[in-house]
mmCIF file with all atom_site columns, C-alpha atoms in Angstrom:
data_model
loop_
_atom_site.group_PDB
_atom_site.id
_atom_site.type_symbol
_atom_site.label_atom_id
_atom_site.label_alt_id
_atom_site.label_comp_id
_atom_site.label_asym_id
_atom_site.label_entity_id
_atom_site.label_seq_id
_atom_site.pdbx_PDB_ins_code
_atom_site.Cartn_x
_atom_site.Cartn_y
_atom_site.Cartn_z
_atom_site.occupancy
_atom_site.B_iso_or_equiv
_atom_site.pdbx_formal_charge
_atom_site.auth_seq_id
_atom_site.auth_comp_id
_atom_site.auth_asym_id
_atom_site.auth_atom_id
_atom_site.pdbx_PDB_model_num
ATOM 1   C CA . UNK A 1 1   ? 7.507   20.770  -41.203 1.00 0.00 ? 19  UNK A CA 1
ATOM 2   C CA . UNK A 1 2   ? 8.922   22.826  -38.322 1.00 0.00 ? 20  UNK A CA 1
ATOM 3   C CA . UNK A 1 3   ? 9.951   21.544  -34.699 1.00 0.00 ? 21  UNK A CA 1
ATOM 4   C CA . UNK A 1 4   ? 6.299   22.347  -33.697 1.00 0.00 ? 22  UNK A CA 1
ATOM 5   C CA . UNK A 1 5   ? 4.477   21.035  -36.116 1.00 0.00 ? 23  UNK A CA 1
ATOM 6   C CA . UNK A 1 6   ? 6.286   17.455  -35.386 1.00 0.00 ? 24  UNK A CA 1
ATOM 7   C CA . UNK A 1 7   ? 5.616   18.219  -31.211 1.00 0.00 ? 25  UNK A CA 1
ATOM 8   C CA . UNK A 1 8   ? 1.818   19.136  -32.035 1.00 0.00 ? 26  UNK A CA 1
ATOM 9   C CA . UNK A 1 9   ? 1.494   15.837  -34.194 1.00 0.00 ? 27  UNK A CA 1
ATOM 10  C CA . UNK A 1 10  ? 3.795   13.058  -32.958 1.00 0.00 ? 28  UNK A CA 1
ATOM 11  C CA . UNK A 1 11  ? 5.633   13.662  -29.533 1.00 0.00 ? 29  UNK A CA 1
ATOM 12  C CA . UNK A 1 12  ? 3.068   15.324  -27.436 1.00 0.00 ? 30  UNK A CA 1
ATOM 13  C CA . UNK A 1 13  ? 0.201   12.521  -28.601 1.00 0.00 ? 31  UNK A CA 1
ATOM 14  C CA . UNK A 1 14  ? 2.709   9.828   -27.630 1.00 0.00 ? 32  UNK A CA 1
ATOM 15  C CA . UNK A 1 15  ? 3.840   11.015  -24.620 1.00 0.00 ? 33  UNK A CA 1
ATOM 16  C CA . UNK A 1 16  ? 0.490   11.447  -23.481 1.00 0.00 ? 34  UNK A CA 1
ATOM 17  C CA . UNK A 1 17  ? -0.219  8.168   -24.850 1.00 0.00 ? 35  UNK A CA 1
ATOM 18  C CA . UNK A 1 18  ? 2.893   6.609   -22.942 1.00 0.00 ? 36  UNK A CA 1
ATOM 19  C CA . UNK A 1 19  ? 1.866   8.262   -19.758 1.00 0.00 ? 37  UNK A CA 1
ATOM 20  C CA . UNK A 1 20  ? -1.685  7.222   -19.395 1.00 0.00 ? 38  UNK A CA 1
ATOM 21  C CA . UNK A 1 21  ? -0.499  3.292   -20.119 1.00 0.00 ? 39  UNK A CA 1
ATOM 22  C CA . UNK A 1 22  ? 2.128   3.937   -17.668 1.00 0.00 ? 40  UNK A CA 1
ATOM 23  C CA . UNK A 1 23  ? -0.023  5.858   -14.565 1.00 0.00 ? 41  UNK A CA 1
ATOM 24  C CA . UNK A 1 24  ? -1.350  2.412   -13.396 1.00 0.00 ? 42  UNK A CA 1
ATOM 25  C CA . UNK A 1 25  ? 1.779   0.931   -12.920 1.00 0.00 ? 43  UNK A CA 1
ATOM 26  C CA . UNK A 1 26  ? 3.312   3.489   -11.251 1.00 0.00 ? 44  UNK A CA 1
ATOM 27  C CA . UNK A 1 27  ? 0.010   3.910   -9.199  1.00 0.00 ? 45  UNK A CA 1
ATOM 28  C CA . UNK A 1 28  ? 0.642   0.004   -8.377  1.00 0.00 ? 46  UNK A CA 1
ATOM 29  C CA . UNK A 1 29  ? 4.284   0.707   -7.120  1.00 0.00 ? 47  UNK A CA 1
ATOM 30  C CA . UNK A 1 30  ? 3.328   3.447   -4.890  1.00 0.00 ? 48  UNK A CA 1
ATOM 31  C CA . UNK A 1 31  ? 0.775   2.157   -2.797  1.00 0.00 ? 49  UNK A CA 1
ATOM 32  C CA . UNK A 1 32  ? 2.744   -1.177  -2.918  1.00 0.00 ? 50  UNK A CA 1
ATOM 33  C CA . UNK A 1 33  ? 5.493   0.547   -1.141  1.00 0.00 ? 51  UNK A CA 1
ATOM 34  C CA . UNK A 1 34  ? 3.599   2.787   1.052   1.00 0.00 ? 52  UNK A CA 1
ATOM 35  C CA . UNK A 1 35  ? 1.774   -0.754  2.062   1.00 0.00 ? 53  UNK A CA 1
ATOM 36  C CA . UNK A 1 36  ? 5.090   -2.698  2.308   1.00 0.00 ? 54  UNK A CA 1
ATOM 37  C CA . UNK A 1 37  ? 6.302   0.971   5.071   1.00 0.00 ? 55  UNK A CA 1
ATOM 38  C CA . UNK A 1 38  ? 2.688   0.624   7.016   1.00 0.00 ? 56  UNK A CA 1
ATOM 39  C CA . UNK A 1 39  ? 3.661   -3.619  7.660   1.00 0.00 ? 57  UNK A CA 1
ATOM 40  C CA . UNK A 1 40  ? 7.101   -2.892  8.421   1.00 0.00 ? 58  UNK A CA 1
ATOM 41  C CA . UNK A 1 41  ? 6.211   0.461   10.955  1.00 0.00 ? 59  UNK A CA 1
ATOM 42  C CA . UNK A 1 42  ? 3.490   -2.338  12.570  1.00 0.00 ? 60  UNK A CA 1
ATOM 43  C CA . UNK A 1 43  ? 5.987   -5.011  12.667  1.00 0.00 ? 61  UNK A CA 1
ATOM 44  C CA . UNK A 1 44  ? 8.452   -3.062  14.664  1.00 0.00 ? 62  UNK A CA 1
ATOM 45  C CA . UNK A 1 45  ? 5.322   -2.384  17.175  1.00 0.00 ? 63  UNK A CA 1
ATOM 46  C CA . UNK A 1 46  ? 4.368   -6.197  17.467  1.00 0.00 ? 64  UNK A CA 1
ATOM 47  C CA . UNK A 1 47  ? 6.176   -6.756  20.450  1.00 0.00 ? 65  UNK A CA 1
ATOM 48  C CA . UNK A 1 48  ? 4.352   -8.325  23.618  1.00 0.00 ? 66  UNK A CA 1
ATOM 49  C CA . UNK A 1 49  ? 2.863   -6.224  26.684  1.00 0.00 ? 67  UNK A CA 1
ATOM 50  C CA . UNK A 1 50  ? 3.366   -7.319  29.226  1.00 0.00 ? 68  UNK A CA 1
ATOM 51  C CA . UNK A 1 51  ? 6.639   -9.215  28.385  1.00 0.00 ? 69  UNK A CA 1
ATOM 52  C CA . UNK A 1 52  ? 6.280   -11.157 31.632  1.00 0.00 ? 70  UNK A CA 1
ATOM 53  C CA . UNK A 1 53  ? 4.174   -14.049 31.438  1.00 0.00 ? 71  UNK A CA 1
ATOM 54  C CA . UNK A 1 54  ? 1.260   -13.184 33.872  1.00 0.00 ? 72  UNK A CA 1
ATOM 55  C CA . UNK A 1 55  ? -1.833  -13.334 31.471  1.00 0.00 ? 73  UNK A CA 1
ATOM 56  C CA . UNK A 1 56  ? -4.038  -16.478 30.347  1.00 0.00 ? 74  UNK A CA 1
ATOM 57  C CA . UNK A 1 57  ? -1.981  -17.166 27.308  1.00 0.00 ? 75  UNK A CA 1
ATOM 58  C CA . UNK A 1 58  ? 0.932   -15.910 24.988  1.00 0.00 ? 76  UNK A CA 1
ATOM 59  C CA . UNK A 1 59  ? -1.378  -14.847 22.403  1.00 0.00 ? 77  UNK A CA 1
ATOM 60  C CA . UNK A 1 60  ? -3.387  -12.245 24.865  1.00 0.00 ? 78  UNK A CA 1
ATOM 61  C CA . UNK A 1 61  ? 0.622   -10.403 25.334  1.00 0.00 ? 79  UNK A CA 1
ATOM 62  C CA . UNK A 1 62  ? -0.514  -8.829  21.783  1.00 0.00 ? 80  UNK A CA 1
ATOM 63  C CA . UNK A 1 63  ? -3.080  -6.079  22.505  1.00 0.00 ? 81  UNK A CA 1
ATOM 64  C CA . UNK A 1 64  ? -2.314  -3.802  19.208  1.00 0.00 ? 82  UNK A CA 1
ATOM 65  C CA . UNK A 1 65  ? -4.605  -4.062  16.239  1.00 0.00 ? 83  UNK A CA 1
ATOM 66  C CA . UNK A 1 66  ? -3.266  -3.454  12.855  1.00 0.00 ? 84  UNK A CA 1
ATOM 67  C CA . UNK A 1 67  ? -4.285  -1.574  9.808   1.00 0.00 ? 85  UNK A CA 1
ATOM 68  C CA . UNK A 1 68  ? -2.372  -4.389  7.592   1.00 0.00 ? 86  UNK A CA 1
ATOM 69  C CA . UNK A 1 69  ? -3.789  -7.293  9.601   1.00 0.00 ? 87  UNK A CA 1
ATOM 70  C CA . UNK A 1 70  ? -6.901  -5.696  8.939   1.00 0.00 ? 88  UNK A CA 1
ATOM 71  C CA . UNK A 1 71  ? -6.856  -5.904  5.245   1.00 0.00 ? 89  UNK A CA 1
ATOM 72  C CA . UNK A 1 72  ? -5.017  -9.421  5.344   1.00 0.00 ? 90  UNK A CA 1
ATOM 73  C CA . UNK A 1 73  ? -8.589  -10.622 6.883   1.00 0.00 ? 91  UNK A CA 1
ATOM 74  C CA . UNK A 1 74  ? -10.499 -8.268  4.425   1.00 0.00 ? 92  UNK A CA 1
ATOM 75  C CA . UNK A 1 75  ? -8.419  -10.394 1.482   1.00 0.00 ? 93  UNK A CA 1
ATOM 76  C CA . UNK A 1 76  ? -10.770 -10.956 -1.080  1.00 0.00 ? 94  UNK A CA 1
ATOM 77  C CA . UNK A 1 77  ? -11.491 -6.698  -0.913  1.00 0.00 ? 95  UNK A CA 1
ATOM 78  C CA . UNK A 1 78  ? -7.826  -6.158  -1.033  1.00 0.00 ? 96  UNK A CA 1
ATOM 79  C CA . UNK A 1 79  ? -6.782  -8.922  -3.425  1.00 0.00 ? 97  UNK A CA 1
ATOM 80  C CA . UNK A 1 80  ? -4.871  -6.148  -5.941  1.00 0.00 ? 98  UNK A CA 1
ATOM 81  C CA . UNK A 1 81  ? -2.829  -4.968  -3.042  1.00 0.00 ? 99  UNK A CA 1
ATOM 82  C CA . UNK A 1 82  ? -1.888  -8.431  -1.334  1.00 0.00 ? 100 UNK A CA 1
ATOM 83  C CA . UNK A 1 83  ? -1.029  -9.370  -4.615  1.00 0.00 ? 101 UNK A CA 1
ATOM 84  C CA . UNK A 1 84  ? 1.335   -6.763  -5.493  1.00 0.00 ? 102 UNK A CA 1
ATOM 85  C CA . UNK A 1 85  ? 3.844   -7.836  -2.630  1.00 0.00 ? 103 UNK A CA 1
ATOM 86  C CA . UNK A 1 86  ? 6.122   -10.292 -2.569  1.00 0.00 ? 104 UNK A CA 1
ATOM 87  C CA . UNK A 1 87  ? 4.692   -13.754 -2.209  1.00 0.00 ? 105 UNK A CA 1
ATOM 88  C CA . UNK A 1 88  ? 6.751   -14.325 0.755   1.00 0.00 ? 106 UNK A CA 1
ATOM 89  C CA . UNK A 1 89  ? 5.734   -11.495 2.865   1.00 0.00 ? 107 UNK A CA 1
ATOM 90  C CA . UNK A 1 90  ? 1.985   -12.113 1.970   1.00 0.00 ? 108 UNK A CA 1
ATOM 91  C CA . UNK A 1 91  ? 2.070   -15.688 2.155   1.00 0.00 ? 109 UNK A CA 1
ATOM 92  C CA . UNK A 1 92  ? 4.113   -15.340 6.024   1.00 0.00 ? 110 UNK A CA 1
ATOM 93  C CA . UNK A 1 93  ? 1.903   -11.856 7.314   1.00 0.00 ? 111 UNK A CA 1
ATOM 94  C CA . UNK A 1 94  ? -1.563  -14.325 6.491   1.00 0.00 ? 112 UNK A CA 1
ATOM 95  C CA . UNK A 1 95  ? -0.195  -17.367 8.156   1.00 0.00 ? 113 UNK A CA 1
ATOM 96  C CA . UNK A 1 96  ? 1.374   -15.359 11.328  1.00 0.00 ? 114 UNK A CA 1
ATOM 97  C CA . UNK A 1 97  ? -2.709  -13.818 11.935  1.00 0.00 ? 115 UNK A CA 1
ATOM 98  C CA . UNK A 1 98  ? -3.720  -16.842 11.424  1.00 0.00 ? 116 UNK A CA 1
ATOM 99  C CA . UNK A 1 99  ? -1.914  -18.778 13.852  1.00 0.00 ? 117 UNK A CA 1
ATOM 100 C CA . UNK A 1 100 ? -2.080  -15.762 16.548  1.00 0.00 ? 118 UNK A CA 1
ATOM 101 C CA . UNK A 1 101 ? -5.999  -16.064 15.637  1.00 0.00 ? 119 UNK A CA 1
ATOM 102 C CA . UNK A 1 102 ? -5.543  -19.984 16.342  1.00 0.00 ? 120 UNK A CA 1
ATOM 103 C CA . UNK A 1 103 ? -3.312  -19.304 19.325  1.00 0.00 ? 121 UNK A CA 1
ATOM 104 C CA . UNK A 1 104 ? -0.920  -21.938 17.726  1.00 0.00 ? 122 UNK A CA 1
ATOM 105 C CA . UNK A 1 105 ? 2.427   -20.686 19.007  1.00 0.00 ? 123 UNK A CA 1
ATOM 106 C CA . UNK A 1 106 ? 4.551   -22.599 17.014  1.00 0.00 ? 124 UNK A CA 1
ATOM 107 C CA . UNK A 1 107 ? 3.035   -20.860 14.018  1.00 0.00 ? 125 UNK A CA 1
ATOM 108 C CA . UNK A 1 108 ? 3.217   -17.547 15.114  1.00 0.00 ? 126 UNK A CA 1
ATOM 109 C CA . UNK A 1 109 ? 7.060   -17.928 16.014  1.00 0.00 ? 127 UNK A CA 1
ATOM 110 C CA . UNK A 1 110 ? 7.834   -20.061 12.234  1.00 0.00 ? 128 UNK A CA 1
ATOM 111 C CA . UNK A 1 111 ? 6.638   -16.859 10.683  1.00 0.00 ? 129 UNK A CA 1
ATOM 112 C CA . UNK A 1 112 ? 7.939   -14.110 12.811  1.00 0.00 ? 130 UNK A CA 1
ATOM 113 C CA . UNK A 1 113 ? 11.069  -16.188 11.992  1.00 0.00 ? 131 UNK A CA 1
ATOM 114 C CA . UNK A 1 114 ? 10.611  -16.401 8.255   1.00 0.00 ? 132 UNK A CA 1
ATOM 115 C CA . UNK A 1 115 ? 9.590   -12.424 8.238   1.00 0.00 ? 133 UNK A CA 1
ATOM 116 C CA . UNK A 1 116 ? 13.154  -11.322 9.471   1.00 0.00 ? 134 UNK A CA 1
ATOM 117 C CA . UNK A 1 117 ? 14.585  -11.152 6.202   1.00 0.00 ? 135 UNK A CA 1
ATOM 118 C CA . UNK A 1 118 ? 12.041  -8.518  4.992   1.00 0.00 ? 136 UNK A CA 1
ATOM 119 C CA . UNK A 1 119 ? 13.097  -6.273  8.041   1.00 0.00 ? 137 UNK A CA 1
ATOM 120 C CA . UNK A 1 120 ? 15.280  -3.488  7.299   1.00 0.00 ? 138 UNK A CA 1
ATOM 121 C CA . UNK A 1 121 ? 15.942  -2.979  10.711  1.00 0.00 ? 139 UNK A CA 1
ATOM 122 C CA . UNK A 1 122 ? 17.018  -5.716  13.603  1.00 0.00 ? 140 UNK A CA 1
ATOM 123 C CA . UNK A 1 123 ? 14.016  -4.883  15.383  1.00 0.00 ? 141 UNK A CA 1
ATOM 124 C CA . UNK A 1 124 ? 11.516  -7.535  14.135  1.00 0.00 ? 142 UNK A CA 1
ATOM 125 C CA . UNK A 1 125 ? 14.732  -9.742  15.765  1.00 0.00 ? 143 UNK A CA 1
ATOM 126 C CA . UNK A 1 126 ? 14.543  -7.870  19.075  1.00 0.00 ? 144 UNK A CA 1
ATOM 127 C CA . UNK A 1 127 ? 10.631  -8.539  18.855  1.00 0.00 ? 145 UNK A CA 1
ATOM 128 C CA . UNK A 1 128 ? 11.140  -11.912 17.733  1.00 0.00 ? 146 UNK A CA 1
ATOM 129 C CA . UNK A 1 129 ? 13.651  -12.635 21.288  1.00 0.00 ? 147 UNK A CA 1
ATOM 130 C CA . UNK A 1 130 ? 10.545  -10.974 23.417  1.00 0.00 ? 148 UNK A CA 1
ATOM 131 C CA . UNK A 1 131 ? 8.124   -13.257 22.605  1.00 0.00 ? 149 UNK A CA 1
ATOM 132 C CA . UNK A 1 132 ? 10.634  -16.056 22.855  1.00 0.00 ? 150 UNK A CA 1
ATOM 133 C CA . UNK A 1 133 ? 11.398  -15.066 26.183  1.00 0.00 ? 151 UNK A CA 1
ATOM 134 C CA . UNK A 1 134 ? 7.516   -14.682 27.281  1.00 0.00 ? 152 UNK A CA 1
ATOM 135 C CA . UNK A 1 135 ? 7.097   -18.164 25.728  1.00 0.00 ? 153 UNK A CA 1
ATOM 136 C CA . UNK A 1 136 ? 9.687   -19.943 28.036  1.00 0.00 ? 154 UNK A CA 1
ATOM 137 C CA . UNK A 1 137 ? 7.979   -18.203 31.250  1.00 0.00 ? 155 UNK A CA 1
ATOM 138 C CA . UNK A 1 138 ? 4.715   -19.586 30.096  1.00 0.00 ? 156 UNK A CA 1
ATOM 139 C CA . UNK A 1 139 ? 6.329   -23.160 29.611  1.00 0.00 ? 157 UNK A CA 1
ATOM 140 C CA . UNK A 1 140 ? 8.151   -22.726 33.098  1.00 0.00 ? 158 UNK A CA 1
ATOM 141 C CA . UNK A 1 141 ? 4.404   -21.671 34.973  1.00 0.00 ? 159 UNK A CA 1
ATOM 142 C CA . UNK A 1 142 ? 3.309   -25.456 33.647  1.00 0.00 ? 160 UNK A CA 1
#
């Protein structure tokens, strides 16, 4: 048997064979990481506007609306995707919407607090001092 012969029978067929097992996965990774880019880009836009404390409430300083906070309520659609992060990030990013949705400050601050590891950047930090900040003028107008 020559070279080709053994390409034509054996190492084409399994290559192709290795790649179509393999395309999921690597499917997986990519939108995993193109998701895990999207949060961090929205994360670094989180900030409060105004930062002064002259609305109703903390919670109405956040006037953005998120593509990722959009499929953390959507979660049953976007189980797969959810899934593929890490448990911390998914398990923090729900329970931060959730508590801005409750207006439970507390909450919101816990896991902007417990998201700063997963920032490659300080920013999340910077954002994390601004609503800090707008949080001790609302406590100082009561």
């Amino acid at each position: 048997m020559t070279t080709k012969d053994w390409l034509e029978i054996l190492v084409v067929p399994v290559t192709l064979a290795l790649l179509a097992l393999v395309w999921p996965l690597i499917q997986s990774w990519s939108r995993k990481r193109a998701f895990m880019s999207l949060i961090q880009r929205e994360l670094r836009e989180l900030g409060p506007y105004p930062e002064l404390a002259v609305k109703n409430d903390w919670a109405d300083h956040l006037q953005k609306t998120f593509v990722h906070q959009r499929i953390f309520q959507d979660a049953s659609t976007n189980r797969d995707l959810l899934l593929s992060l890490a448990p911390n990030v998914t398990y923090y990013l729900s329970q931060l919407w959730n508590a801005h949705a409750m207006r439970d400050y507390a909450q919101w601050h816990h896991c902007l607090k417990k998201l700063l590891p997963f920032d490659k950047t300080t920013s999340l930090a910077t954002i994390l001092a601004k609503w800090e900040q707008l949080q001790v003028g609302y406590e100082a107008k009561s």
